[in-house]
Tab-separated table of C-alpha atoms in Angstrom:
chain	number	residue	atom	x	y	z
X	115	LYS	CA	106.441	-21.586	-14.833
X	116	ASP	CA	105.749	-24.629	-16.992
X	117	VAL	CA	105.986	-24.919	-20.773
X	118	ILE	CA	104.711	-27.863	-22.805
X	119	LEU	CA	106.819	-28.636	-25.880
X	120	VAL	CA	105.007	-29.862	-29.001
X	121	GLY	CA	106.005	-30.642	-32.578
X	122	GLY	CA	108.583	-33.011	-34.002
X	123	PHE	CA	111.624	-30.899	-33.073
X	124	SER	CA	110.571	-30.868	-29.417
X	125	GLN	CA	111.755	-34.507	-29.222
X	126	SER	CA	115.334	-33.350	-29.770
X	127	ALA	CA	117.440	-33.945	-26.658
X	128	PHE	CA	119.779	-31.135	-27.738
X	129	LEU	CA	116.896	-28.642	-27.935
X	130	ARG	CA	115.538	-29.584	-24.519
X	131	ARG	CA	118.994	-29.355	-22.922
X	132	ARG	CA	119.651	-25.908	-24.410
X	133	LEU	CA	116.234	-24.646	-23.312
X	134	LYS	CA	116.858	-25.791	-19.731
X	135	GLU	CA	120.316	-24.185	-19.716
X	136	THR	CA	119.023	-20.891	-21.095
X	137	PHE	CA	115.733	-20.617	-19.172
X	138	THR	CA	116.620	-22.079	-15.775
X	139	GLU	CA	113.470	-20.784	-14.057
X	140	ILE	CA	111.134	-22.647	-16.464
X	141	THR	CA	110.146	-26.313	-16.384
X	142	PHE	CA	109.843	-27.831	-19.872
X	143	ASN	CA	107.531	-30.817	-20.362
X	144	LEU	CA	107.277	-33.115	-23.368
X	145	THR	CA	103.944	-34.605	-24.436
X	146	SER	CA	103.604	-38.328	-25.056
X	147	ASN	CA	102.974	-37.712	-28.780
X	148	ALA	CA	104.482	-34.361	-29.688
X	149	CYS	CA	103.714	-34.553	-33.422
X	150	LEU	CA	100.101	-35.664	-33.074
X	151	SER	CA	99.394	-32.988	-30.440
X	152	VAL	CA	99.948	-30.251	-33.053
X	153	VAL	CA	97.389	-31.831	-35.385
X	154	ILE	CA	94.867	-32.324	-32.574
X	155	GLY	CA	95.339	-28.720	-31.419
X	156	GLY	CA	94.854	-27.371	-34.934
X	157	LEU	CA	91.670	-29.388	-35.455
X	158	PHE	CA	90.329	-28.368	-32.051
X	159	TRP	CA	90.922	-24.688	-32.814
X	160	ALA	CA	89.356	-24.920	-36.296
X	161	TYR	CA	86.273	-26.692	-34.963
X	162	ASN	CA	85.826	-24.262	-32.041
X	163	ARG	CA	87.169	-21.079	-33.635
X	164	ASP	CA	83.990	-19.094	-32.927
X	165	HIS	CA	84.651	-19.513	-29.201
X	166	TYR	CA	87.979	-17.670	-29.404
X	167	SER	CA	88.306	-13.899	-29.565
X	168	ARG	CA	90.013	-12.370	-32.578
X	169	ARG	CA	92.396	-9.489	-31.956
X	170	MET	CA	93.331	-6.627	-34.224
X	171	TRP	CA	96.832	-6.953	-35.687
X	172	LEU	CA	97.553	-3.194	-35.979
X	173	THR	CA	96.115	0.166	-34.952
X	174	TYR	CA	94.132	1.708	-37.829
X	175	GLY	CA	92.861	5.235	-38.273
X	176	PHE	CA	92.010	8.010	-40.714
X	177	GLU	CA	93.948	11.184	-41.432
X	178	VAL	CA	91.642	14.060	-40.502
X	179	GLU	CA	91.656	17.811	-40.055
X	180	ARG	CA	90.069	19.193	-36.890
X	181	GLU	CA	89.396	22.585	-35.391
X	182	TRP	CA	92.218	23.865	-33.198
X	183	HIS	CA	91.399	25.588	-29.881
X	184	HIS	CA	93.476	27.964	-27.791
X	185	GLY	CA	95.791	26.178	-25.359
X	186	GLU	CA	96.038	22.977	-27.398
X	187	ASP	CA	99.194	21.514	-28.887
X	188	GLU	CA	100.220	23.696	-31.837
X	189	THR	CA	101.684	20.812	-33.853
X	190	ASN	CA	100.471	20.935	-37.484
X	191	ARG	CA	98.412	24.077	-36.780
X	192	HIS	CA	97.323	26.058	-39.848
X	193	SER	CA	95.127	29.122	-40.335
X	194	SER	CA	91.707	28.409	-41.876
X	195	MET	CA	88.610	30.394	-42.802
X	196	ASN	CA	86.495	27.262	-42.174
X	197	SER	CA	87.308	27.243	-38.458
X	198	SER	CA	85.527	29.327	-35.817
X	199	THR	CA	88.872	29.762	-34.039
X	200	GLY	CA	90.720	30.714	-37.215
X	201	TYR	CA	92.922	27.613	-37.066
X	202	VAL	CA	92.775	23.913	-37.848
X	203	GLN	CA	95.092	21.065	-36.979
X	204	LYS	CA	96.072	18.946	-39.968
X	205	HIS	CA	97.403	15.382	-40.279
X	206	VAL	CA	95.551	14.253	-37.128
X	207	PHE	CA	95.385	10.464	-36.634
X	208	ASP	CA	91.801	9.514	-35.763
X	209	PRO	CA	91.937	5.886	-34.536
X	210	VAL	CA	89.209	3.451	-35.538
X	211	VAL	CA	90.555	0.357	-33.775
X	212	PHE	CA	93.645	-0.334	-31.686
X	213	LYS	CA	96.207	-3.121	-31.934
X	214	ASN	CA	95.202	-6.201	-29.877
X	215	ASP	CA	91.601	-5.009	-29.473
X	216	PRO	CA	89.245	-8.032	-29.572
X	217	PHE	CA	86.720	-8.080	-32.406
X	218	ASP	CA	84.133	-10.355	-33.984
X	219	ASP	CA	84.442	-11.235	-37.662
X	220	GLY	CA	82.108	-8.850	-39.493
X	221	GLU	CA	81.825	-6.390	-36.603
X	222	GLU	CA	81.194	-2.804	-37.742
X	223	ALA	CA	82.190	0.673	-36.606
X	224	LYS	CA	80.956	4.014	-37.923
X	225	ARG	CA	82.494	7.450	-38.373
X	226	GLU	CA	81.177	10.712	-39.718
X	227	TYR	CA	83.404	13.473	-41.060
X	228	ILE	CA	82.663	16.909	-42.472
X	229	ILE	CA	83.323	17.957	-46.077
X	230	PRO	CA	84.826	21.492	-45.907
X	231	PHE	CA	83.255	24.449	-47.699
X	232	ASN	CA	84.407	24.954	-51.296
X	233	ALA	CA	86.134	21.574	-51.377
X	234	GLY	CA	87.077	20.625	-54.925
X	235	LYS	CA	87.811	17.018	-54.064
X	236	LEU	CA	87.304	14.518	-51.302
X	237	LYS	CA	90.242	12.494	-49.997
X	238	LEU	CA	90.160	9.930	-47.200
X	239	SER	CA	93.420	8.215	-46.228
X	240	VAL	CA	93.786	5.154	-43.986
X	241	PHE	CA	96.930	4.762	-41.890
X	242	ALA	CA	98.244	1.878	-39.783
X	243	VAL	CA	100.684	1.970	-36.889
X	244	ASN	CA	102.262	-0.962	-35.091
X	245	ASP	CA	101.550	0.427	-31.616
X	246	GLU	CA	98.754	-0.276	-29.136
X	247	ASP	CA	98.510	3.442	-28.286
X	248	GLY	CA	98.261	4.561	-31.905
X	249	ALA	CA	99.558	8.052	-32.716
X	250	ASP	CA	98.469	11.675	-32.392
X	251	PHE	CA	99.529	12.636	-35.921
X	252	ILE	CA	100.191	10.619	-39.060
X	253	ASN	CA	103.579	12.321	-39.537
X	254	GLU	CA	104.941	11.350	-36.108
X	255	THR	CA	108.459	9.902	-36.054
X	256	ASP	CA	110.346	7.476	-33.823
X	257	ASP	CA	113.714	8.074	-32.133
X	258	ASP	CA	115.475	7.371	-35.445
X	259	GLY	CA	113.439	9.964	-37.315
X	260	LYS	CA	111.335	7.415	-39.210
X	261	GLU	CA	107.583	7.944	-39.568
X	262	ILE	CA	105.672	5.412	-37.486
X	263	CYS	CA	102.430	5.550	-39.498
X	264	LYS	CA	102.082	3.871	-42.872
X	265	LYS	CA	99.439	4.813	-45.434
X	266	VAL	CA	97.634	1.615	-46.422
X	267	ALA	CA	94.730	2.939	-48.509
X	268	GLU	CA	93.361	6.153	-49.972
X	269	TYR	CA	90.013	7.131	-51.437
X	270	GLU	CA	89.755	10.208	-53.668
X	271	LEU	CA	86.758	11.701	-55.448
X	272	ARG	CA	86.309	14.873	-57.481
X	273	LEU	CA	83.317	16.797	-56.150
X	274	LYS	CA	80.747	18.152	-58.583
X	275	GLU	CA	79.345	21.648	-58.059
X	276	ASN	CA	75.789	20.416	-57.638
X	277	TRP	CA	76.921	18.094	-54.814
X	278	ILE	CA	78.184	20.930	-52.638
X	279	ASN	CA	75.798	22.898	-50.449
X	280	ALA	CA	77.167	26.445	-50.329
X	281	VAL	CA	75.246	27.221	-47.115
X	282	GLN	CA	75.726	24.145	-44.969
X	283	GLN	CA	78.700	21.797	-44.582
X	284	GLN	CA	77.941	18.201	-45.518
X	285	ALA	CA	78.571	15.048	-43.532
X	286	LEU	CA	80.619	12.153	-44.883
X	287	PRO	CA	79.387	8.856	-43.366
X	288	VAL	CA	81.948	6.033	-43.207
X	289	ARG	CA	81.361	2.386	-42.257
X	290	ILE	CA	84.225	0.089	-41.248
X	291	LYS	CA	83.792	-3.683	-41.145
X	292	PHE	CA	86.436	-5.745	-39.336
X	293	LYS	CA	87.392	-9.002	-41.044
X	294	GLU	CA	90.013	-11.622	-40.155
X	295	THR	CA	92.421	-10.579	-42.914
X	296	MET	CA	91.296	-7.062	-43.835
X	297	LEU	CA	89.166	-4.033	-43.154
X	298	GLU	CA	86.274	-3.269	-45.490
X	299	ILE	CA	85.575	0.463	-45.603
X	300	GLU	CA	82.494	2.010	-47.198
X	301	ILE	CA	82.220	5.744	-47.925
X	302	GLN	CA	78.928	7.447	-48.749
X	303	ARG	CA	79.432	9.964	-51.539
X	304	PRO	CA	77.553	13.301	-51.585
X	305	ASP	CA	75.192	11.783	-54.181
X	306	LYS	CA	74.319	9.104	-51.549
X	307	ARG	CA	76.047	6.255	-53.396
X	308	TRP	CA	78.273	3.973	-51.331
X	309	GLU	CA	81.770	3.065	-52.511
X	310	GLU	CA	84.047	0.461	-50.951
X	311	MET	CA	87.768	0.075	-50.412
X	312	LYS	CA	89.530	-2.855	-48.771
X	313	VAL	CA	92.576	-2.660	-46.531
X	314	LYS	CA	94.631	-5.850	-46.327
X	315	ASN	CA	96.995	-6.557	-43.477
X	316	PRO	CA	100.129	-4.541	-44.403
X	317	LYS	CA	103.669	-5.607	-43.588
X	318	ILE	CA	105.022	-3.153	-41.027
X	319	LYS	CA	108.442	-3.856	-39.537
X	320	GLU	CA	108.994	-3.636	-35.792
């Protein structure tokens, strides 16, 4: 394996000696102009940035409630009159995009959820997890008992009586736009108006 050292500190003889002593299987090479190479690399990337793929920094998803079926995991199972099986599974993590997935700036994804019968309010919560595989539930914990998902945004709306169809459940369309530093999420209200919330890159510790 070969590694090219760049930047002013790479010219330090002490640094190069310690690197060779610590990583004996790697060959370290020094460029002829270590400082200038950083500037050239930065300019080259900025000028050609559209040719490089962007990757998602975290796994993002919505907290949802879904119908539970016999034989499935019983975690977070609750009885419900709105389910044909008599049960729903709450606190489910529905992933929208996974950590390290490539994306184009401005790329969009769509989701559609169902507003339950007799719902007095609408709440849509966005969670992030620092794991490429995401999570099954938003209340999952690690080996130390700490929750691995972090709530990064929440949308809440009181539902008016004339918005709710007593006969048929209503769909809730959601659009997600991927940006370099944030997610832009648009929710279509029952009165067909669109509302937006933005999710900036949260600080989640390893």
